[in-house]
Amino acid sequence: MKAFRLDELEAERAANEGAYLQFLRERNMSAGLYALDAGDTDPQGPHAQDEIYFVVSGRAAITVGDETTEVGRGSVVYVPANTVHRFHHISEDLRVLVVFSPPES
């Protein structure tokens, strides 16, 4: 078993001064914590893997392909592989649990 605490993951991510911390990598999936502060620009591009975003905290909009929705704590968004997507209009510091399948390269 592997168990994680979000507060510890957030501290490790912040200490590494990056927006993304991969904390799990297994044969069929990987997981990480993604952080964007209010007003930030999301620089990511499409990924070769399917992914699920679970919003832990914060508020923003996300556009996936040509669809846009507002997200906040508890929102879950599926993004198919190779689909353009981006968080924007980040009004509260955003913390998102990200699951990739297969694992992110």
PDB file of C-alpha atoms in Angstrom:
ATOM      1  CA  MET A   1       0.000   0.000   0.000  1.00  0.00           C
ATOM      2  CA  LYS A   2       1.021   3.573  -0.646  1.00  0.00           C
ATOM      3  CA  ALA A   3      -0.746   6.355   1.219  1.00  0.00           C
ATOM      4  CA  PHE A   4      -0.332  10.105   0.837  1.00  0.00           C
ATOM      5  CA  ARG A   5      -1.412  13.266   2.652  1.00  0.00           C
ATOM      6  CA  LEU A   6      -2.315  16.261   0.544  1.00  0.00           C
ATOM      7  CA  ASP A   7      -0.727  18.725   2.974  1.00  0.00           C
ATOM      8  CA  GLU A   8       2.591  16.851   2.760  1.00  0.00           C
ATOM      9  CA  LEU A   9       2.393  16.645  -1.043  1.00  0.00           C
ATOM     10  CA  GLU A  10       1.674  20.385  -1.236  1.00  0.00           C
ATOM     11  CA  ALA A  11       4.673  21.143   1.006  1.00  0.00           C
ATOM     12  CA  GLU A  12       6.944  18.954  -1.146  1.00  0.00           C
ATOM     13  CA  ARG A  13       5.637  20.545  -4.358  1.00  0.00           C
ATOM     14  CA  ALA A  14       6.203  24.044  -2.987  1.00  0.00           C
ATOM     15  CA  ALA A  15       9.705  23.156  -1.747  1.00  0.00           C
ATOM     16  CA  ASN A  16      10.602  21.978  -5.260  1.00  0.00           C
ATOM     17  CA  GLU A  17       9.321  25.294  -6.661  1.00  0.00           C
ATOM     18  CA  GLY A  18       7.301  23.662  -9.417  1.00  0.00           C
ATOM     19  CA  ALA A  19       3.651  23.731 -10.386  1.00  0.00           C
ATOM     20  CA  TYR A  20       3.509  19.913 -10.670  1.00  0.00           C
ATOM     21  CA  LEU A  21       4.661  17.130  -8.371  1.00  0.00           C
ATOM     22  CA  GLN A  22       4.376  13.548  -9.562  1.00  0.00           C
ATOM     23  CA  PHE A  23       4.026  11.446  -6.413  1.00  0.00           C
ATOM     24  CA  LEU A  24       3.009   8.068  -7.823  1.00  0.00           C
ATOM     25  CA  ARG A  25       4.097   6.124 -10.890  1.00  0.00           C
ATOM     26  CA  GLU A  26       2.922   2.577 -11.509  1.00  0.00           C
ATOM     27  CA  ARG A  27       2.692   0.309 -14.543  1.00  0.00           C
ATOM     28  CA  ASN A  28      -0.757   1.529 -15.669  1.00  0.00           C
ATOM     29  CA  MET A  29      -1.055   4.987 -14.145  1.00  0.00           C
ATOM     30  CA  SER A  30       0.659   7.945 -12.548  1.00  0.00           C
ATOM     31  CA  ALA A  31      -0.630  10.651 -10.223  1.00  0.00           C
ATOM     32  CA  GLY A  32       0.459  14.125  -9.282  1.00  0.00           C
ATOM     33  CA  LEU A  33      -0.513  17.371  -7.636  1.00  0.00           C
ATOM     34  CA  TYR A  34      -0.871  20.422  -9.895  1.00  0.00           C
ATOM     35  CA  ALA A  35      -0.943  23.952  -8.494  1.00  0.00           C
ATOM     36  CA  LEU A  36      -1.866  27.214 -10.160  1.00  0.00           C
ATOM     37  CA  ASP A  37      -2.285  30.384  -8.123  1.00  0.00           C
ATOM     38  CA  ALA A  38      -5.031  32.939  -8.699  1.00  0.00           C
ATOM     39  CA  GLY A  39      -4.271  34.894 -11.854  1.00  0.00           C
ATOM     40  CA  ASP A  40      -1.711  32.374 -13.162  1.00  0.00           C
ATOM     41  CA  THR A  41      -1.619  31.210 -16.771  1.00  0.00           C
ATOM     42  CA  ASP A  42      -1.793  27.450 -17.324  1.00  0.00           C
ATOM     43  CA  PRO A  43       1.092  26.564 -19.680  1.00  0.00           C
ATOM     44  CA  GLN A  44       0.231  22.920 -20.328  1.00  0.00           C
ATOM     45  CA  GLY A  45      -0.431  21.406 -23.700  1.00  0.00           C
ATOM     46  CA  PRO A  46      -2.136  18.160 -24.717  1.00  0.00           C
ATOM     47  CA  HIS A  47      -0.867  14.932 -23.177  1.00  0.00           C
ATOM     48  CA  ALA A  48      -0.510  11.540 -24.837  1.00  0.00           C
ATOM     49  CA  GLN A  49      -2.424   9.946 -21.937  1.00  0.00           C
ATOM     50  CA  ASP A  50      -6.018  10.079 -20.752  1.00  0.00           C
ATOM     51  CA  GLU A  51      -6.265  12.082 -17.539  1.00  0.00           C
ATOM     52  CA  ILE A  52      -8.632  12.840 -14.716  1.00  0.00           C
ATOM     53  CA  TYR A  53      -8.523  16.073 -12.736  1.00  0.00           C
ATOM     54  CA  PHE A  54      -9.966  16.181  -9.220  1.00  0.00           C
ATOM     55  CA  VAL A  55     -10.102  19.730  -7.862  1.00  0.00           C
ATOM     56  CA  VAL A  56      -8.966  19.678  -4.237  1.00  0.00           C
ATOM     57  CA  SER A  57      -9.336  23.436  -3.721  1.00  0.00           C
ATOM     58  CA  GLY A  58      -9.724  26.690  -5.604  1.00  0.00           C
ATOM     59  CA  ARG A  59     -11.883  28.015  -8.415  1.00  0.00           C
ATOM     60  CA  ALA A  60     -11.280  28.362 -12.145  1.00  0.00           C
ATOM     61  CA  ALA A  61     -12.644  27.590 -15.567  1.00  0.00           C
ATOM     62  CA  ILE A  62     -11.323  24.749 -17.712  1.00  0.00           C
ATOM     63  CA  THR A  63     -11.620  24.388 -21.442  1.00  0.00           C
ATOM     64  CA  VAL A  64     -11.304  20.896 -22.933  1.00  0.00           C
ATOM     65  CA  GLY A  65     -11.459  20.894 -26.712  1.00  0.00           C
ATOM     66  CA  ASP A  66     -14.268  23.361 -27.461  1.00  0.00           C
ATOM     67  CA  GLU A  67     -16.150  22.920 -24.154  1.00  0.00           C
ATOM     68  CA  THR A  68     -15.708  25.155 -21.111  1.00  0.00           C
ATOM     69  CA  THR A  69     -16.962  24.684 -17.554  1.00  0.00           C
ATOM     70  CA  GLU A  70     -16.413  26.246 -14.149  1.00  0.00           C
ATOM     71  CA  VAL A  71     -14.649  24.059 -11.576  1.00  0.00           C
ATOM     72  CA  GLY A  72     -14.211  24.235  -7.830  1.00  0.00           C
ATOM     73  CA  ARG A  73     -13.550  21.990  -4.858  1.00  0.00           C
ATOM     74  CA  GLY A  74     -14.901  18.516  -5.604  1.00  0.00           C
ATOM     75  CA  SER A  75     -15.101  18.913  -9.395  1.00  0.00           C
ATOM     76  CA  VAL A  76     -13.898  15.994 -11.506  1.00  0.00           C
ATOM     77  CA  VAL A  77     -12.964  16.460 -15.169  1.00  0.00           C
ATOM     78  CA  TYR A  78     -11.951  13.780 -17.686  1.00  0.00           C
ATOM     79  CA  VAL A  79      -9.624  14.838 -20.522  1.00  0.00           C
ATOM     80  CA  PRO A  80      -9.094  12.381 -23.394  1.00  0.00           C
ATOM     81  CA  ALA A  81      -5.545  11.844 -24.645  1.00  0.00           C
ATOM     82  CA  ASN A  82      -4.226  14.373 -27.171  1.00  0.00           C
ATOM     83  CA  THR A  83      -6.996  16.893 -26.445  1.00  0.00           C
ATOM     84  CA  VAL A  84      -6.139  20.574 -26.041  1.00  0.00           C
ATOM     85  CA  HIS A  85      -7.094  21.711 -22.532  1.00  0.00           C
ATOM     86  CA  ARG A  86      -6.284  24.525 -20.132  1.00  0.00           C
ATOM     87  CA  PHE A  87      -7.345  26.021 -16.824  1.00  0.00           C
ATOM     88  CA  HIS A  88      -8.076  29.757 -17.032  1.00  0.00           C
ATOM     89  CA  HIS A  89      -9.807  32.560 -15.130  1.00  0.00           C
ATOM     90  CA  ILE A  90      -8.238  31.171 -11.961  1.00  0.00           C
ATOM     91  CA  SER A  91      -9.958  33.216  -9.254  1.00  0.00           C
ATOM     92  CA  GLU A  92      -8.772  31.208  -6.209  1.00  0.00           C
ATOM     93  CA  ASP A  93      -5.488  29.284  -5.800  1.00  0.00           C
ATOM     94  CA  LEU A  94      -6.103  25.977  -7.573  1.00  0.00           C
ATOM     95  CA  ARG A  95      -4.862  22.605  -6.305  1.00  0.00           C
ATOM     96  CA  VAL A  96      -5.683  19.634  -8.507  1.00  0.00           C
ATOM     97  CA  LEU A  97      -5.025  15.912  -8.154  1.00  0.00           C
ATOM     98  CA  VAL A  98      -4.138  14.568 -11.616  1.00  0.00           C
ATOM     99  CA  VAL A  99      -4.278  10.904 -12.656  1.00  0.00           C
ATOM    100  CA  PHE A 100      -2.734   9.827 -15.974  1.00  0.00           C
ATOM    101  CA  SER A 101      -3.350   6.470 -17.662  1.00  0.00           C
ATOM    102  CA  PRO A 102      -1.056   5.088 -18.925  1.00  0.00           C
ATOM    103  CA  PRO A 103       1.607   6.809 -16.811  1.00  0.00           C
ATOM    104  CA  GLU A 104       2.832  10.205 -17.944  1.00  0.00           C
ATOM    105  CA  SER A 105       6.110   9.949 -19.848  1.00  0.00           C
TER     106      SER A 105
END
